PDB file of C-alpha atoms in Angstrom:
ATOM      1  CA  UNK A   1    -119.686 -30.989 -43.755  1.00 47.00           C
ATOM      2  CA  UNK A   2    -117.189 -28.776 -42.172  1.00 49.00           C
ATOM      3  CA  UNK A   3    -120.149 -26.996 -40.324  1.00 51.00           C
ATOM      4  CA  UNK A   4    -121.512 -30.329 -39.217  1.00 53.00           C
ATOM      5  CA  UNK A   5    -118.210 -31.379 -37.940  1.00 51.00           C
ATOM      6  CA  UNK A   6    -117.321 -28.383 -35.919  1.00 55.00           C
ATOM      7  CA  UNK A   7    -120.462 -28.451 -34.108  1.00 59.00           C
ATOM      8  CA  UNK A   8    -119.863 -32.023 -33.225  1.00 63.00           C
ATOM      9  CA  UNK A   9    -116.118 -30.914 -32.116  1.00 67.00           C
ATOM     10  CA  UNK A  10    -117.198 -27.839 -30.428  1.00 74.00           C
ATOM     11  CA  UNK A  11    -116.514 -29.064 -26.805  1.00 79.00           C
ATOM     12  CA  UNK A  12    -113.028 -29.882 -27.919  1.00 80.00           C
ATOM     13  CA  UNK A  13    -112.107 -26.761 -29.698  1.00 82.00           C
ATOM     14  CA  UNK A  14    -113.570 -24.498 -26.977  1.00 87.00           C
ATOM     15  CA  UNK A  15    -111.472 -26.492 -24.354  1.00 88.00           C
ATOM     16  CA  UNK A  16    -108.336 -26.077 -26.620  1.00 90.00           C
ATOM     17  CA  UNK A  17    -109.150 -22.308 -27.055  1.00 91.00           C
ATOM     18  CA  UNK A  18    -109.317 -22.295 -23.100  1.00 93.00           C
ATOM     19  CA  UNK A  19    -106.012 -24.039 -22.903  1.00 93.00           C
ATOM     20  CA  UNK A  20    -104.196 -21.834 -25.091  1.00 94.00           C
ATOM     21  CA  UNK A  21    -105.549 -18.435 -23.240  1.00 95.00           C
ATOM     22  CA  UNK A  22    -104.475 -19.947 -19.888  1.00 95.00           C
ATOM     23  CA  UNK A  23    -101.221 -21.310 -20.968  1.00 95.00           C
ATOM     24  CA  UNK A  24    -100.079 -18.275 -22.516  1.00 95.00           C
ATOM     25  CA  UNK A  25    -101.030 -15.933 -19.909  1.00 96.00           C
ATOM     26  CA  UNK A  26     -99.340 -18.662 -17.328  1.00 95.00           C
ATOM     27  CA  UNK A  27     -95.931 -18.462 -19.307  1.00 95.00           C
ATOM     28  CA  UNK A  28     -96.230 -14.623 -20.148  1.00 96.00           C
ATOM     29  CA  UNK A  29     -96.715 -13.759 -16.482  1.00 96.00           C
ATOM     30  CA  UNK A  30     -94.018 -16.193 -15.190  1.00 95.00           C
ATOM     31  CA  UNK A  31     -91.309 -15.329 -17.893  1.00 94.00           C
ATOM     32  CA  UNK A  32     -91.909 -11.845 -16.523  1.00 94.00           C
ATOM     33  CA  UNK A  33     -91.398 -12.569 -12.782  1.00 94.00           C
ATOM     34  CA  UNK A  34     -88.478 -14.867 -13.848  1.00 92.00           C
ATOM     35  CA  UNK A  35     -86.769 -12.028 -15.788  1.00 92.00           C
ATOM     36  CA  UNK A  36     -87.656  -9.662 -12.773  1.00 91.00           C
ATOM     37  CA  UNK A  37     -85.660 -12.098 -10.429  1.00 90.00           C
ATOM     38  CA  UNK A  38     -82.616 -12.427 -12.851  1.00 88.00           C
ATOM     39  CA  UNK A  39     -82.259  -8.693 -12.821  1.00 88.00           C
ATOM     40  CA  UNK A  40     -82.574  -8.794  -9.219  1.00 88.00           C
ATOM     41  CA  UNK A  41     -79.920 -11.076  -8.489  1.00 85.00           C
ATOM     42  CA  UNK A  42     -77.653  -9.527 -11.199  1.00 83.00           C
ATOM     43  CA  UNK A  43     -77.348 -12.541 -13.167  1.00 83.00           C
ATOM     44  CA  UNK A  44     -77.916 -11.116 -16.643  1.00 82.00           C
ATOM     45  CA  UNK A  45     -74.249 -12.556 -17.693  1.00 80.00           C
ATOM     46  CA  UNK A  46     -74.643 -16.073 -16.472  1.00 78.00           C
ATOM     47  CA  UNK A  47     -77.811 -16.388 -19.002  1.00 81.00           C
ATOM     48  CA  UNK A  48     -75.148 -17.132 -21.936  1.00 79.00           C
ATOM     49  CA  UNK A  49     -71.832 -18.275 -19.797  1.00 77.00           C
ATOM     50  CA  UNK A  50     -71.072 -19.787 -16.634  1.00 71.00           C
ATOM     51  CA  UNK A  51     -68.721 -17.916 -14.696  1.00 65.00           C
ATOM     52  CA  UNK A  52     -67.021 -17.675 -11.224  1.00 68.00           C
ATOM     53  CA  UNK A  53     -69.090 -14.232 -10.495  1.00 65.00           C
ATOM     54  CA  UNK A  54     -72.551 -16.599 -11.018  1.00 70.00           C
ATOM     55  CA  UNK A  55     -71.294 -18.753  -8.413  1.00 66.00           C
ATOM     56  CA  UNK A  56     -70.641 -15.860  -5.779  1.00 63.00           C
ATOM     57  CA  UNK A  57     -72.925 -15.652  -2.813  1.00 63.00           C
ATOM     58  CA  UNK A  58     -75.027 -18.512  -4.094  1.00 73.00           C
ATOM     59  CA  UNK A  59     -77.091 -16.213  -6.364  1.00 79.00           C
ATOM     60  CA  UNK A  60     -77.401 -19.113  -9.058  1.00 83.00           C
ATOM     61  CA  UNK A  61     -78.605 -21.610  -6.689  1.00 83.00           C
ATOM     62  CA  UNK A  62     -80.896 -19.294  -5.354  1.00 82.00           C
ATOM     63  CA  UNK A  63     -82.211 -18.939  -8.579  1.00 85.00           C
ATOM     64  CA  UNK A  64     -82.399 -22.585  -9.720  1.00 85.00           C
ATOM     65  CA  UNK A  65     -84.104 -23.565  -6.568  1.00 87.00           C
ATOM     66  CA  UNK A  66     -87.049 -21.264  -7.188  1.00 87.00           C
ATOM     67  CA  UNK A  67     -87.367 -21.713 -11.037  1.00 90.00           C
ATOM     68  CA  UNK A  68     -85.697 -24.951 -12.065  1.00 89.00           C
ATOM     69  CA  UNK A  69     -89.049 -26.849 -10.991  1.00 91.00           C
ATOM     70  CA  UNK A  70     -91.539 -24.487 -12.608  1.00 93.00           C
ATOM     71  CA  UNK A  71     -89.550 -24.413 -15.828  1.00 93.00           C
ATOM     72  CA  UNK A  72     -89.423 -28.069 -15.771  1.00 93.00           C
ATOM     73  CA  UNK A  73     -93.199 -28.366 -15.352  1.00 94.00           C
ATOM     74  CA  UNK A  74     -93.585 -26.039 -18.448  1.00 94.00           C
ATOM     75  CA  UNK A  75     -91.720 -28.523 -20.589  1.00 94.00           C
ATOM     76  CA  UNK A  76     -93.455 -31.464 -18.938  1.00 94.00           C
ATOM     77  CA  UNK A  77     -96.722 -29.682 -20.404  1.00 94.00           C
ATOM     78  CA  UNK A  78     -95.649 -29.662 -23.557  1.00 95.00           C
ATOM     79  CA  UNK A  79     -94.244 -33.180 -23.499  1.00 94.00           C
ATOM     80  CA  UNK A  80     -97.683 -34.448 -22.221  1.00 94.00           C
ATOM     81  CA  UNK A  81     -99.594 -32.305 -24.859  1.00 95.00           C
ATOM     82  CA  UNK A  82     -99.255 -34.817 -27.610  1.00 95.00           C
ATOM     83  CA  UNK A  83    -100.421 -37.698 -25.375  1.00 95.00           C
ATOM     84  CA  UNK A  84    -103.477 -35.661 -24.427  1.00 95.00           C
ATOM     85  CA  UNK A  85    -104.588 -34.813 -28.142  1.00 95.00           C
ATOM     86  CA  UNK A  86    -104.359 -38.661 -29.061  1.00 94.00           C
ATOM     87  CA  UNK A  87    -106.633 -39.356 -25.737  1.00 94.00           C
ATOM     88  CA  UNK A  88    -109.167 -36.731 -25.785  1.00 92.00           C
ATOM     89  CA  UNK A  89    -109.333 -35.562 -29.415  1.00 92.00           C
ATOM     90  CA  UNK A  90    -107.993 -38.799 -31.787  1.00 91.00           C
ATOM     91  CA  UNK A  91    -109.590 -41.697 -29.770  1.00 91.00           C
ATOM     92  CA  UNK A  92    -113.057 -40.242 -29.532  1.00 91.00           C
ATOM     93  CA  UNK A  93    -113.351 -38.649 -33.009  1.00 86.00           C
ATOM     94  CA  UNK A  94    -114.471 -41.846 -34.659  1.00 85.00           C
ATOM     95  CA  UNK A  95    -115.141 -44.178 -31.563  1.00 86.00           C
ATOM     96  CA  UNK A  96    -118.022 -42.011 -30.289  1.00 84.00           C
ATOM     97  CA  UNK A  97    -119.647 -42.086 -33.812  1.00 80.00           C
ATOM     98  CA  UNK A  98    -119.539 -45.713 -34.137  1.00 77.00           C
ATOM     99  CA  UNK A  99    -120.466 -46.604 -30.363  1.00 76.00           C
ATOM    100  CA  UNK A 100    -123.345 -44.218 -30.728  1.00 71.00           C
ATOM    101  CA  UNK A 101    -124.520 -45.445 -34.396  1.00 65.00           C
ATOM    102  CA  UNK A 102    -124.423 -41.837 -35.482  1.00 61.00           C
ATOM    103  CA  UNK A 103    -122.303 -42.783 -38.434  1.00 54.00           C
ATOM    104  CA  UNK A 104    -125.063 -44.588 -40.045  1.00 50.00           C
ATOM    105  CA  UNK A 105    -126.664 -41.013 -40.884  1.00 53.00           C
ATOM    106  CA  UNK A 106    -123.144 -39.543 -42.197  1.00 55.00           C
ATOM    107  CA  UNK A 107    -123.104 -42.822 -44.356  1.00 54.00           C
ATOM    108  CA  UNK A 108    -126.409 -42.541 -45.924  1.00 55.00           C
ATOM    109  CA  UNK A 109    -125.990 -38.781 -47.076  1.00 59.00           C
ATOM    110  CA  UNK A 110    -124.663 -37.524 -50.502  1.00 58.00           C
ATOM    111  CA  UNK A 111    -121.068 -36.747 -48.773  1.00 61.00           C
ATOM    112  CA  UNK A 112    -118.499 -39.540 -49.564  1.00 65.00           C
ATOM    113  CA  UNK A 113    -117.064 -41.440 -46.408  1.00 66.00           C
ATOM    114  CA  UNK A 114    -113.848 -40.301 -47.697  1.00 71.00           C
ATOM    115  CA  UNK A 115    -115.147 -36.656 -47.585  1.00 75.00           C
ATOM    116  CA  UNK A 116    -116.803 -37.345 -44.250  1.00 73.00           C
ATOM    117  CA  UNK A 117    -113.735 -38.598 -42.534  1.00 79.00           C
ATOM    118  CA  UNK A 118    -111.457 -36.018 -43.990  1.00 79.00           C
ATOM    119  CA  UNK A 119    -113.391 -33.169 -42.795  1.00 81.00           C
ATOM    120  CA  UNK A 120    -113.555 -34.698 -39.180  1.00 83.00           C
ATOM    121  CA  UNK A 121    -110.093 -35.219 -39.291  1.00 87.00           C
ATOM    122  CA  UNK A 122    -109.028 -31.545 -40.264  1.00 86.00           C
ATOM    123  CA  UNK A 123    -111.560 -29.637 -38.052  1.00 85.00           C
ATOM    124  CA  UNK A 124    -110.305 -31.857 -34.988  1.00 88.00           C
ATOM    125  CA  UNK A 125    -106.652 -31.931 -35.929  1.00 91.00           C
ATOM    126  CA  UNK A 126    -105.651 -28.678 -37.268  1.00 91.00           C
ATOM    127  CA  UNK A 127    -106.604 -26.559 -34.040  1.00 92.00           C
ATOM    128  CA  UNK A 128    -104.845 -29.046 -31.651  1.00 94.00           C
ATOM    129  CA  UNK A 129    -101.729 -28.547 -33.880  1.00 95.00           C
ATOM    130  CA  UNK A 130    -101.908 -24.834 -33.649  1.00 95.00           C
ATOM    131  CA  UNK A 131    -102.306 -24.801 -30.130  1.00 95.00           C
ATOM    132  CA  UNK A 132     -99.578 -27.215 -29.512  1.00 96.00           C
ATOM    133  CA  UNK A 133     -97.155 -24.996 -31.645  1.00 95.00           C
ATOM    134  CA  UNK A 134     -98.271 -21.897 -29.909  1.00 96.00           C
ATOM    135  CA  UNK A 135     -97.707 -23.263 -26.362  1.00 96.00           C
ATOM    136  CA  UNK A 136     -94.206 -24.871 -27.655  1.00 95.00           C
ATOM    137  CA  UNK A 137     -93.250 -21.540 -29.062  1.00 95.00           C
ATOM    138  CA  UNK A 138     -93.871 -19.656 -25.746  1.00 96.00           C
ATOM    139  CA  UNK A 139     -92.515 -22.281 -23.440  1.00 95.00           C
ATOM    140  CA  UNK A 140     -89.127 -22.248 -25.530  1.00 94.00           C
ATOM    141  CA  UNK A 141     -89.218 -18.309 -25.296  1.00 94.00           C
ATOM    142  CA  UNK A 142     -89.665 -18.814 -21.558  1.00 94.00           C
ATOM    143  CA  UNK A 143     -86.421 -21.133 -21.422  1.00 93.00           C
ATOM    144  CA  UNK A 144     -84.595 -18.850 -23.704  1.00 91.00           C
ATOM    145  CA  UNK A 145     -84.610 -15.862 -21.072  1.00 90.00           C
ATOM    146  CA  UNK A 146     -83.212 -18.314 -18.417  1.00 89.00           C
ATOM    147  CA  UNK A 147     -80.644 -19.437 -20.745  1.00 85.00           C
ATOM    148  CA  UNK A 148     -77.668 -21.610 -18.917  1.00 84.00           C
ATOM    149  CA  UNK A 149     -79.259 -20.802 -15.611  1.00 85.00           C
ATOM    150  CA  UNK A 150     -82.162 -22.955 -16.781  1.00 84.00           C
ATOM    151  CA  UNK A 151     -82.832 -26.478 -18.068  1.00 86.00           C
ATOM    152  CA  UNK A 152     -80.902 -25.762 -21.260  1.00 84.00           C
ATOM    153  CA  UNK A 153     -77.653 -26.272 -19.442  1.00 79.00           C
ATOM    154  CA  UNK A 154     -78.545 -29.871 -19.424  1.00 80.00           C
ATOM    155  CA  UNK A 155     -77.983 -30.186 -23.423  1.00 81.00           C
ATOM    156  CA  UNK A 156     -80.349 -30.467 -26.257  1.00 82.00           C
ATOM    157  CA  UNK A 157     -80.397 -34.254 -25.767  1.00 83.00           C
ATOM    158  CA  UNK A 158     -81.908 -34.201 -22.193  1.00 83.00           C
ATOM    159  CA  UNK A 159     -85.341 -35.919 -22.503  1.00 82.00           C
ATOM    160  CA  UNK A 160     -87.063 -32.839 -21.543  1.00 86.00           C
ATOM    161  CA  UNK A 161     -85.153 -30.421 -23.617  1.00 87.00           C
ATOM    162  CA  UNK A 162     -85.198 -32.989 -26.468  1.00 88.00           C
ATOM    163  CA  UNK A 163     -89.173 -33.588 -26.655  1.00 88.00           C
ATOM    164  CA  UNK A 164     -90.342 -30.261 -26.622  1.00 90.00           C
ATOM    165  CA  UNK A 165     -87.892 -28.802 -29.556  1.00 89.00           C
ATOM    166  CA  UNK A 166     -88.117 -28.417 -33.420  1.00 88.00           C
ATOM    167  CA  UNK A 167     -90.498 -30.551 -35.084  1.00 90.00           C
ATOM    168  CA  UNK A 168     -90.468 -33.415 -32.543  1.00 92.00           C
ATOM    169  CA  UNK A 169     -93.840 -32.441 -30.512  1.00 94.00           C
ATOM    170  CA  UNK A 170     -95.813 -32.067 -33.692  1.00 95.00           C
ATOM    171  CA  UNK A 171     -94.454 -35.418 -35.012  1.00 95.00           C
ATOM    172  CA  UNK A 172     -95.599 -37.007 -31.639  1.00 96.00           C
ATOM    173  CA  UNK A 173     -98.860 -35.199 -31.465  1.00 96.00           C
ATOM    174  CA  UNK A 174     -99.621 -36.487 -35.148  1.00 96.00           C
ATOM    175  CA  UNK A 175     -98.852 -40.118 -34.019  1.00 97.00           C
ATOM    176  CA  UNK A 176    -100.922 -40.019 -30.949  1.00 96.00           C
ATOM    177  CA  UNK A 177    -103.805 -38.650 -32.907  1.00 96.00           C
ATOM    178  CA  UNK A 178    -103.593 -41.217 -35.554  1.00 96.00           C
ATOM    179  CA  UNK A 179    -102.977 -44.009 -33.214  1.00 96.00           C
ATOM    180  CA  UNK A 180    -106.358 -42.609 -31.384  1.00 95.00           C
ATOM    181  CA  UNK A 181    -108.074 -42.498 -34.437  1.00 94.00           C
ATOM    182  CA  UNK A 182    -107.032 -46.005 -35.451  1.00 95.00           C
ATOM    183  CA  UNK A 183    -107.424 -47.997 -32.106  1.00 94.00           C
ATOM    184  CA  UNK A 184    -111.161 -45.698 -31.992  1.00 92.00           C
ATOM    185  CA  UNK A 185    -112.602 -47.307 -35.411  1.00 91.00           C
ATOM    186  CA  UNK A 186    -111.217 -50.705 -34.678  1.00 92.00           C
ATOM    187  CA  UNK A 187    -112.409 -50.936 -31.043  1.00 90.00           C
ATOM    188  CA  UNK A 188    -115.798 -48.932 -31.418  1.00 86.00           C
ATOM    189  CA  UNK A 189    -115.634 -48.238 -28.018  1.00 90.00           C
ATOM    190  CA  UNK A 190    -114.555 -44.784 -26.598  1.00 90.00           C
ATOM    191  CA  UNK A 191    -113.063 -45.388 -23.491  1.00 93.00           C
ATOM    192  CA  UNK A 192    -111.121 -48.752 -24.826  1.00 93.00           C
ATOM    193  CA  UNK A 193    -109.847 -46.247 -27.367  1.00 93.00           C
ATOM    194  CA  UNK A 194    -108.880 -43.630 -24.901  1.00 94.00           C
ATOM    195  CA  UNK A 195    -107.238 -46.265 -22.641  1.00 95.00           C
ATOM    196  CA  UNK A 196    -105.286 -48.303 -25.228  1.00 95.00           C
ATOM    197  CA  UNK A 197    -104.129 -44.845 -27.044  1.00 95.00           C
ATOM    198  CA  UNK A 198    -102.823 -43.551 -23.911  1.00 95.00           C
ATOM    199  CA  UNK A 199    -100.765 -47.191 -23.088  1.00 95.00           C
ATOM    200  CA  UNK A 200     -99.391 -47.538 -26.472  1.00 95.00           C
ATOM    201  CA  UNK A 201     -98.258 -44.270 -26.955  1.00 95.00           C
ATOM    202  CA  UNK A 202     -96.465 -44.428 -23.995  1.00 93.00           C
ATOM    203  CA  UNK A 203     -95.019 -47.403 -24.629  1.00 93.00           C
ATOM    204  CA  UNK A 204     -94.171 -46.667 -28.256  1.00 93.00           C
ATOM    205  CA  UNK A 205     -92.585 -43.177 -27.210  1.00 91.00           C
ATOM    206  CA  UNK A 206     -90.367 -44.585 -24.927  1.00 87.00           C
ATOM    207  CA  UNK A 207     -89.329 -47.725 -26.852  1.00 88.00           C
ATOM    208  CA  UNK A 208     -88.185 -45.479 -30.008  1.00 88.00           C
ATOM    209  CA  UNK A 209     -86.299 -42.876 -27.824  1.00 81.00           C
ATOM    210  CA  UNK A 210     -83.083 -45.086 -27.621  1.00 77.00           C
ATOM    211  CA  UNK A 211     -83.329 -46.124 -31.214  1.00 81.00           C
ATOM    212  CA  UNK A 212     -83.631 -42.675 -32.877  1.00 80.00           C
ATOM    213  CA  UNK A 213     -80.219 -41.754 -31.978  1.00 75.00           C
ATOM    214  CA  UNK A 214     -78.428 -44.573 -33.467  1.00 77.00           C
ATOM    215  CA  UNK A 215     -79.951 -43.961 -36.934  1.00 82.00           C
ATOM    216  CA  UNK A 216     -77.821 -40.839 -37.360  1.00 84.00           C
ATOM    217  CA  UNK A 217     -74.479 -40.329 -38.255  1.00 83.00           C
ATOM    218  CA  UNK A 218     -71.989 -40.696 -35.128  1.00 82.00           C
ATOM    219  CA  UNK A 219     -68.481 -39.823 -34.443  1.00 82.00           C
ATOM    220  CA  UNK A 220     -66.087 -42.327 -32.474  1.00 84.00           C
ATOM    221  CA  UNK A 221     -63.460 -41.228 -30.013  1.00 82.00           C
ATOM    222  CA  UNK A 222     -60.614 -43.629 -28.933  1.00 81.00           C
ATOM    223  CA  UNK A 223     -58.360 -43.384 -26.011  1.00 80.00           C
ATOM    224  CA  UNK A 224     -55.517 -45.318 -24.557  1.00 81.00           C
ATOM    225  CA  UNK A 225     -56.650 -46.940 -21.006  1.00 77.00           C
ATOM    226  CA  UNK A 226     -56.694 -44.302 -18.140  1.00 73.00           C
ATOM    227  CA  UNK A 227     -56.882 -41.385 -20.374  1.00 77.00           C
ATOM    228  CA  UNK A 228     -60.440 -39.616 -20.165  1.00 74.00           C
ATOM    229  CA  UNK A 229     -63.517 -39.819 -22.514  1.00 74.00           C
ATOM    230  CA  UNK A 230     -65.043 -36.587 -21.400  1.00 73.00           C
ATOM    231  CA  UNK A 231     -64.887 -35.223 -25.087  1.00 71.00           C
ATOM    232  CA  UNK A 232     -67.704 -37.588 -25.838  1.00 68.00           C
ATOM    233  CA  UNK A 233     -69.789 -36.499 -22.915  1.00 73.00           C
ATOM    234  CA  UNK A 234     -71.195 -33.019 -21.927  1.00 73.00           C
ATOM    235  CA  UNK A 235     -74.111 -32.255 -24.204  1.00 75.00           C
ATOM    236  CA  UNK A 236     -73.459 -35.007 -26.533  1.00 80.00           C
ATOM    237  CA  UNK A 237     -75.484 -38.063 -26.922  1.00 82.00           C
ATOM    238  CA  UNK A 238     -73.942 -40.951 -25.803  1.00 81.00           C
ATOM    239  CA  UNK A 239     -74.650 -44.200 -28.246  1.00 82.00           C
ATOM    240  CA  UNK A 240     -72.018 -46.733 -27.256  1.00 81.00           C
ATOM    241  CA  UNK A 241     -68.887 -47.197 -25.054  1.00 83.00           C
ATOM    242  CA  UNK A 242     -66.170 -50.030 -24.273  1.00 82.00           C
ATOM    243  CA  UNK A 243     -62.940 -51.603 -24.659  1.00 85.00           C
ATOM    244  CA  UNK A 244     -60.864 -52.383 -27.802  1.00 85.00           C
ATOM    245  CA  UNK A 245     -58.155 -54.954 -28.134  1.00 82.00           C
ATOM    246  CA  UNK A 246     -54.776 -54.391 -29.611  1.00 80.00           C
ATOM    247  CA  UNK A 247     -56.505 -55.261 -33.089  1.00 80.00           C
ATOM    248  CA  UNK A 248     -58.952 -52.759 -32.582  1.00 81.00           C
ATOM    249  CA  UNK A 249     -61.878 -55.078 -32.234  1.00 85.00           C
ATOM    250  CA  UNK A 250     -64.627 -54.702 -29.521  1.00 88.00           C
ATOM    251  CA  UNK A 251     -64.114 -56.449 -26.361  1.00 84.00           C
ATOM    252  CA  UNK A 252     -67.451 -57.769 -25.242  1.00 85.00           C
ATOM    253  CA  UNK A 253     -68.450 -56.029 -21.707  1.00 84.00           C
ATOM    254  CA  UNK A 254     -68.362 -59.193 -19.614  1.00 86.00           C
ATOM    255  CA  UNK A 255     -65.039 -60.070 -20.641  1.00 84.00           C
ATOM    256  CA  UNK A 256     -63.778 -56.387 -20.200  1.00 82.00           C
ATOM    257  CA  UNK A 257     -64.953 -56.367 -16.862  1.00 85.00           C
ATOM    258  CA  UNK A 258     -63.290 -59.416 -16.204  1.00 85.00           C
ATOM    259  CA  UNK A 259     -59.763 -58.647 -17.383  1.00 81.00           C
ATOM    260  CA  UNK A 260     -59.918 -54.980 -15.799  1.00 81.00           C
ATOM    261  CA  UNK A 261     -60.696 -57.050 -12.368  1.00 84.00           C
ATOM    262  CA  UNK A 262     -57.948 -59.759 -12.955  1.00 83.00           C
ATOM    263  CA  UNK A 263     -55.451 -56.599 -13.444  1.00 82.00           C
ATOM    264  CA  UNK A 264     -56.353 -55.288  -9.963  1.00 82.00           C
ATOM    265  CA  UNK A 265     -54.096 -57.693  -8.429  1.00 81.00           C
ATOM    266  CA  UNK A 266     -50.912 -59.616  -9.004  1.00 77.00           C
ATOM    267  CA  UNK A 267     -50.675 -63.595  -9.371  1.00 71.00           C
ATOM    268  CA  UNK A 268     -49.876 -63.384  -5.546  1.00 72.00           C
ATOM    269  CA  UNK A 269     -52.825 -61.513  -4.905  1.00 72.00           C
ATOM    270  CA  UNK A 270     -51.000 -58.180  -3.802  1.00 75.00           C
ATOM    271  CA  UNK A 271     -53.135 -55.187  -5.132  1.00 83.00           C
ATOM    272  CA  UNK A 272     -51.462 -53.129  -7.815  1.00 80.00           C
ATOM    273  CA  UNK A 273     -51.233 -49.095  -8.025  1.00 83.00           C
ATOM    274  CA  UNK A 274     -53.255 -47.219 -10.377  1.00 80.00           C
ATOM    275  CA  UNK A 275     -50.026 -47.020 -12.531  1.00 82.00           C
ATOM    276  CA  UNK A 276     -49.312 -50.799 -12.541  1.00 79.00           C
ATOM    277  CA  UNK A 277     -52.804 -51.488 -13.157  1.00 79.00           C
ATOM    278  CA  UNK A 278     -52.967 -49.155 -16.328  1.00 80.00           C
ATOM    279  CA  UNK A 279     -50.042 -51.106 -17.532  1.00 81.00           C
ATOM    280  CA  UNK A 280     -51.537 -53.993 -17.033  1.00 82.00           C
ATOM    281  CA  UNK A 281     -54.599 -53.517 -19.215  1.00 81.00           C
ATOM    282  CA  UNK A 282     -52.881 -53.494 -22.573  1.00 83.00           C
ATOM    283  CA  UNK A 283     -51.158 -56.727 -21.907  1.00 81.00           C
ATOM    284  CA  UNK A 284     -54.576 -58.347 -20.740  1.00 82.00           C
ATOM    285  CA  UNK A 285     -55.993 -57.198 -23.925  1.00 82.00           C
ATOM    286  CA  UNK A 286     -57.858 -54.011 -23.236  1.00 82.00           C
ATOM    287  CA  UNK A 287     -55.897 -51.770 -25.374  1.00 81.00           C
ATOM    288  CA  UNK A 288     -58.092 -48.758 -25.987  1.00 85.00           C
ATOM    289  CA  UNK A 289     -61.509 -47.123 -24.767  1.00 85.00           C
ATOM    290  CA  UNK A 290     -63.807 -45.929 -27.287  1.00 86.00           C
ATOM    291  CA  UNK A 291     -66.984 -44.054 -27.186  1.00 85.00           C
ATOM    292  CA  UNK A 292     -69.296 -43.482 -30.049  1.00 84.00           C
ATOM    293  CA  UNK A 293     -71.856 -40.427 -29.671  1.00 83.00           C
ATOM    294  CA  UNK A 294     -74.112 -37.749 -31.758  1.00 85.00           C
ATOM    295  CA  UNK A 295     -72.422 -34.426 -31.002  1.00 85.00           C
ATOM    296  CA  UNK A 296     -74.655 -31.682 -29.351  1.00 81.00           C
ATOM    297  CA  UNK A 297     -74.391 -29.658 -32.790  1.00 81.00           C
ATOM    298  CA  UNK A 298     -76.202 -32.422 -34.587  1.00 85.00           C
ATOM    299  CA  UNK A 299     -79.541 -32.494 -32.773  1.00 85.00           C
ATOM    300  CA  UNK A 300     -81.067 -31.169 -35.598  1.00 85.00           C
ATOM    301  CA  UNK A 301     -80.452 -34.551 -37.286  1.00 88.00           C
ATOM    302  CA  UNK A 302     -82.016 -36.587 -34.485  1.00 89.00           C
ATOM    303  CA  UNK A 303     -84.923 -34.590 -34.520  1.00 89.00           C
ATOM    304  CA  UNK A 304     -85.248 -35.059 -38.258  1.00 91.00           C
ATOM    305  CA  UNK A 305     -85.232 -38.843 -37.766  1.00 91.00           C
ATOM    306  CA  UNK A 306     -87.378 -38.861 -34.857  1.00 91.00           C
ATOM    307  CA  UNK A 307     -90.260 -36.517 -36.602  1.00 93.00           C
ATOM    308  CA  UNK A 308     -89.953 -39.069 -39.833  1.00 93.00           C
ATOM    309  CA  UNK A 309     -90.510 -42.143 -37.859  1.00 94.00           C
ATOM    310  CA  UNK A 310     -93.607 -40.876 -36.057  1.00 95.00           C
ATOM    311  CA  UNK A 311     -94.880 -38.801 -38.943  1.00 94.00           C
ATOM    312  CA  UNK A 312     -94.333 -42.274 -41.014  1.00 95.00           C
ATOM    313  CA  UNK A 313     -96.134 -44.112 -38.446  1.00 96.00           C
ATOM    314  CA  UNK A 314     -99.056 -41.355 -38.657  1.00 96.00           C
ATOM    315  CA  UNK A 315     -99.365 -41.672 -42.018  1.00 95.00           C
ATOM    316  CA  UNK A 316     -99.810 -45.701 -41.894  1.00 96.00           C
ATOM    317  CA  UNK A 317    -102.001 -45.246 -38.897  1.00 96.00           C
ATOM    318  CA  UNK A 318    -104.367 -42.904 -40.698  1.00 93.00           C
ATOM    319  CA  UNK A 319    -104.391 -44.843 -43.761  1.00 93.00           C
ATOM    320  CA  UNK A 320    -105.360 -47.716 -41.639  1.00 93.00           C
ATOM    321  CA  UNK A 321    -108.402 -45.638 -40.096  1.00 91.00           C
ATOM    322  CA  UNK A 322    -109.481 -44.825 -43.501  1.00 87.00           C
ATOM    323  CA  UNK A 323    -109.476 -48.520 -44.809  1.00 90.00           C
ATOM    324  CA  UNK A 324    -111.235 -49.461 -41.626  1.00 87.00           C
ATOM    325  CA  UNK A 325    -113.904 -46.778 -42.063  1.00 82.00           C
ATOM    326  CA  UNK A 326    -114.501 -47.563 -45.571  1.00 79.00           C
ATOM    327  CA  UNK A 327    -115.735 -51.153 -44.480  1.00 77.00           C
ATOM    328  CA  UNK A 328    -117.770 -49.993 -41.730  1.00 67.00           C
ATOM    329  CA  UNK A 329    -121.462 -50.808 -42.378  1.00 56.00           C
TER     330      UNK A 329
END
């Protein structure tokens, strides 16, 4: 059964091998050229720390002007791979069989439907995940050589950095693949399955991006009016911010904006100074500012939640695929 599945999946497997070879060769070549550029510009020390010497003569800016776009394209390729796996491997896997009617032959053999489905899933999914993990590791290796001169200076929670690290790409690929197989067995049309899979994956991927960060423990910072909340920013993941009254209760955004605006002028319409404005805020009910955030060092927790959500959805979709297939005639 695995041999038959391999024969049916041979074009996709050959394409995956070509993607791996070309992608690996491109990353190795680009990384080598980039390291040569870093050495020639004498920016080796700027890879791990940012100091005044990195700004001398605009050397760091010259490097980033040439390499930032290329590094971002490498990240974008890893972000796109899960969607491509779902569209071009997951969606046609069963949809083509059902559309062409070749599933009838498989169903009349001595092999059970569960074994037939399992063999096709393994032969299609395993090589795709191997290619994804290999390319993800290579791109991370490339980014590491750039260090703080590259995109990683934006922090772990930047969407390009977050989407290609840890288990998130694999979980996204599993979800996209399972989504494609499920839509394929339901629609029984290859083109429809590919189109719906791409659209649904994109919507779910971005819809859950804001939810994931709210499902992990956060830290809270409270400061007096006029003080800086910079400690909650930087590479941290901002979850919420706003104003508190004297009792420590959250003030709604509309009311806080109205009170802050009212404090800018006196009852006679005279504009207050910055000091007078800050003194007015607590009297009007805006006692403190607050921010809740996930520290950058806890990014692994967000990745774990992200992988759990998309992995769980993948399991449910694969179970749905099996349920629908068992009832196909």
